[in-house]
Coordinates of N, CA and C in Angstrom, one line a residue:
X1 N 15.9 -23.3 5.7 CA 15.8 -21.9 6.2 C 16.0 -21.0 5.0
X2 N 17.0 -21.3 4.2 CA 17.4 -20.4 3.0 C 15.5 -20.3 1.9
X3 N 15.4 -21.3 1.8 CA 14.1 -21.1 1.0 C 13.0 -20.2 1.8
X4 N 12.6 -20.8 3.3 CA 11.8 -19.7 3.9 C 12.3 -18.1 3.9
X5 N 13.7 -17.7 3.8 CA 14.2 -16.7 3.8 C 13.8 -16.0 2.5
X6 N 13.7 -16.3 1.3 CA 13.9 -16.6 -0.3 C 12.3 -16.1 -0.1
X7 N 11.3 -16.8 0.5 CA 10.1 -16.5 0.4 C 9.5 -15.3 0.9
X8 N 9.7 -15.0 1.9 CA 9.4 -14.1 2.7 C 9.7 -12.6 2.1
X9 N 11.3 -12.6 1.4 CA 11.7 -11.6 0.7 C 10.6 -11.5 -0.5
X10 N 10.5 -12.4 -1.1 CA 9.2 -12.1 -2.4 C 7.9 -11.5 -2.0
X11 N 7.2 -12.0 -0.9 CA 6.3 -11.8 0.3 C 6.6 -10.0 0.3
X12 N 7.5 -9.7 0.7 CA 7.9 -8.5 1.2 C 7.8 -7.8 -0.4
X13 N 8.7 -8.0 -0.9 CA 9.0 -7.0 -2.3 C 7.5 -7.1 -2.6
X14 N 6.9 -7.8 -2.5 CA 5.1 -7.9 -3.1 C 4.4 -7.0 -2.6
X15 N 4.6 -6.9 -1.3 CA 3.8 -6.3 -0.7 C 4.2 -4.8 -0.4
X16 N 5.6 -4.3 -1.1 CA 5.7 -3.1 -0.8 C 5.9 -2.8 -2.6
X17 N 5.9 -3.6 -3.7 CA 5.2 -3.2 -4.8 C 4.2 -2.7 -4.6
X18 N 3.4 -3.3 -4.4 CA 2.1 -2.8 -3.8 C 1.6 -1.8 -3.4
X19 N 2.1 -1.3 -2.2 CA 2.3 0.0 -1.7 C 2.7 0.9 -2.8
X20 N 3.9 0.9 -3.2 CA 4.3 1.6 -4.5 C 2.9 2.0 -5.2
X21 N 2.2 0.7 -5.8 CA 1.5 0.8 -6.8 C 0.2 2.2 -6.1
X22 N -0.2 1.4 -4.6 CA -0.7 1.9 -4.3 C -1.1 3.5 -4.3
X23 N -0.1 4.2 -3.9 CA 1.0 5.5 -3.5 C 0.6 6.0 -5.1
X24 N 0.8 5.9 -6.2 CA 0.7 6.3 -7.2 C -0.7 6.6 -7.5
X25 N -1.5 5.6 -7.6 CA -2.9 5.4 -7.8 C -3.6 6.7 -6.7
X26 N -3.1 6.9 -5.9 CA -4.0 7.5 -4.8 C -3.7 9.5 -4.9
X27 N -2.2 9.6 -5.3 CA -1.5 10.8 -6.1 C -3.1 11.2 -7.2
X28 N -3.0 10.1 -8.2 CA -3.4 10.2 -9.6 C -5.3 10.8 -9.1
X29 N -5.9 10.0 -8.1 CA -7.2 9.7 -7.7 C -7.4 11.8 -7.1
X30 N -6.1 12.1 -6.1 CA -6.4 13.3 -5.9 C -6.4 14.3 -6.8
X31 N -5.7 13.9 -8.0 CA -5.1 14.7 -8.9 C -7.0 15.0 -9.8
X32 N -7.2 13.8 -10.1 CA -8.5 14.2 -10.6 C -9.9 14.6 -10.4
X33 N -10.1 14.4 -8.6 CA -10.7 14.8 -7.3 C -10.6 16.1 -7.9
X34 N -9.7 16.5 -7.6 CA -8.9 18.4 -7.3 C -9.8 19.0 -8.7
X35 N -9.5 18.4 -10.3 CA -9.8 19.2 -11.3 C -11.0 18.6 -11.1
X36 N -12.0 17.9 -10.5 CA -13.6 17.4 -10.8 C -14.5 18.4 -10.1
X37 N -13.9 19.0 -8.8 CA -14.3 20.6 -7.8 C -14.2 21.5 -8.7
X38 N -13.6 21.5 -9.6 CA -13.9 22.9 -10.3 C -15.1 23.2 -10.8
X39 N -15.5 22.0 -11.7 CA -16.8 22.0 -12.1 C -17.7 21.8 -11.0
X40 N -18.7 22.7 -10.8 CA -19.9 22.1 -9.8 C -20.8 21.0 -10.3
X41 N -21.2 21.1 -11.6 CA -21.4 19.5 -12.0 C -21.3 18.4 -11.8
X42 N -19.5 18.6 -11.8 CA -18.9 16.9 -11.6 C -19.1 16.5 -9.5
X43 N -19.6 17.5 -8.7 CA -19.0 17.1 -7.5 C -19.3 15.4 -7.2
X44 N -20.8 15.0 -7.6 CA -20.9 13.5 -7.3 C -20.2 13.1 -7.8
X45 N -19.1 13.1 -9.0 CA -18.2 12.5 -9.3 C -17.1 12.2 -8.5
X46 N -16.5 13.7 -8.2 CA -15.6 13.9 -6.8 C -16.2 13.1 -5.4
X47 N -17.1 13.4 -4.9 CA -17.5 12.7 -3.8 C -17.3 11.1 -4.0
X48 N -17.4 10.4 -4.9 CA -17.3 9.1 -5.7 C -15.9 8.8 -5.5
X49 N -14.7 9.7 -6.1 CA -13.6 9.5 -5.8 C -13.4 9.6 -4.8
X50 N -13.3 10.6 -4.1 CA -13.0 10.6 -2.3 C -13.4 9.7 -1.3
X51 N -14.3 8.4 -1.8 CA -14.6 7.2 -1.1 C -13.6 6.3 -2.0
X52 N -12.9 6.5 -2.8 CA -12.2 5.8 -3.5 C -10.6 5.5 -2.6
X53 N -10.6 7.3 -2.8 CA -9.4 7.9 -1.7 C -9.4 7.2 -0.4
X54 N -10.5 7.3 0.3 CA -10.5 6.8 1.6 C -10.0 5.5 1.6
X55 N -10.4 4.7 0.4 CA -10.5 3.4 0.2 C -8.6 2.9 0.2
X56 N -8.1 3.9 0.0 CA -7.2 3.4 -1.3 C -5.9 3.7 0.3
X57 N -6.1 4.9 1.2 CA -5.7 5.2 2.1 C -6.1 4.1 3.6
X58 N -6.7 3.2 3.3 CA -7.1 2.7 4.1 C -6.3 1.1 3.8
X59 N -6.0 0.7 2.6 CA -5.2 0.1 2.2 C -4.1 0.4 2.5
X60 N -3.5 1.4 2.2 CA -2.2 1.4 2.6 C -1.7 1.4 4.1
X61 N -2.6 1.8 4.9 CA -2.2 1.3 6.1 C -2.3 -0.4 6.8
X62 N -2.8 -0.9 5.9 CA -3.4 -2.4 6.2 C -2.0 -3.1 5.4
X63 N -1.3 -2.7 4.2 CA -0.2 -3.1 3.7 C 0.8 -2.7 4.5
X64 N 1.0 -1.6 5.2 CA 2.0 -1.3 6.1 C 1.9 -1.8 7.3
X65 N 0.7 -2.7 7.5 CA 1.0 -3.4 8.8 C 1.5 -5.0 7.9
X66 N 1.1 -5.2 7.3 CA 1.5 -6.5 6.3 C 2.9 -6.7 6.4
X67 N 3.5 -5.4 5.9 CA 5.2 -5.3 5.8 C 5.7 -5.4 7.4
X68 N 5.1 -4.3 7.9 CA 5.4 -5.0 9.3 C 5.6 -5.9 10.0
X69 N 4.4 -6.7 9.7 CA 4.0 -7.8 10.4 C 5.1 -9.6 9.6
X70 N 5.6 -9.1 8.4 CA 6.4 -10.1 7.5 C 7.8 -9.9 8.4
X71 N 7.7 -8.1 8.2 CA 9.4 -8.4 9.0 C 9.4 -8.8 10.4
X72 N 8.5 -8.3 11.3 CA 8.3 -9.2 12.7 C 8.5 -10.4 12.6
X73 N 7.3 -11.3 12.0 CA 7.9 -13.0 11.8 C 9.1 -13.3 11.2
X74 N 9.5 -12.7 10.2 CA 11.0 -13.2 10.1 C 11.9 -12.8 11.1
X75 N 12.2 -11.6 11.5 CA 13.1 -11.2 13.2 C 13.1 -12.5 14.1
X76 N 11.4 -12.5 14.2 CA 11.2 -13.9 15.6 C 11.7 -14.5 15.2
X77 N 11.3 -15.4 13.9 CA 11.8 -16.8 13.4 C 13.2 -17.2 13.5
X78 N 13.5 -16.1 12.9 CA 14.8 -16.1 12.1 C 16.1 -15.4 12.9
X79 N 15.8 -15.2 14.2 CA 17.3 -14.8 15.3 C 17.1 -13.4 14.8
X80 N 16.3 -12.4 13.9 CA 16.8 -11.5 14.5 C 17.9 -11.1 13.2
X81 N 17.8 -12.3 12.1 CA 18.9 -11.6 10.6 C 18.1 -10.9 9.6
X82 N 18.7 -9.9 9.4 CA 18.0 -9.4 8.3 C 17.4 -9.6 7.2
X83 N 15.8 -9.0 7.3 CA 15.3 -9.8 5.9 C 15.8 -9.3 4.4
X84 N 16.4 -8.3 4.5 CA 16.7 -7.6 3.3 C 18.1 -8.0 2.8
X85 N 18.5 -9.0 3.2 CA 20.1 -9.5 3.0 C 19.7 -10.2 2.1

């Protein structure tokens, strides 16, 4: 049980690295969106990013069911002890 426990925590910290990583990347993606509207030139660029955006926000909800769905199975499995211990 200690090893499945051991694993699941890696599982977890991976997948809300992740998120993290995510979360930053997607800041950075509006940040350069925002200055690419200024120029009316760049908009196909912008529009380019903003399917990036979508992209990137569409992940992070698919990782937040991941984290979810880790600590669910450990709860069931595991009586219900905390995975963060």
């Amino acid at each position: 049980m200690e090893i499945a426990k051991r694993t699941l925590n890696i599982l977890l910290e991976s997948l809300e690295f992740t998120k993290r990583a995510k979360l930053e990347n997607l800041e950075q993606l509006r940040i350069v969106k925002n200055d690419l509207m200024i120029d009316k030139s760049s908009i196909p660029e912008a529009t380019r990013l903003q399917q990036n955006i979508e992209q990137t926000i569409s992940d992070l909800h698919t990782l937040d069911r991941l984290i979810e769905d880790v600590k669910s199975d450990y709860s069931t499995n595991y009586k219900g002890r905390d995975i963060t211990s």
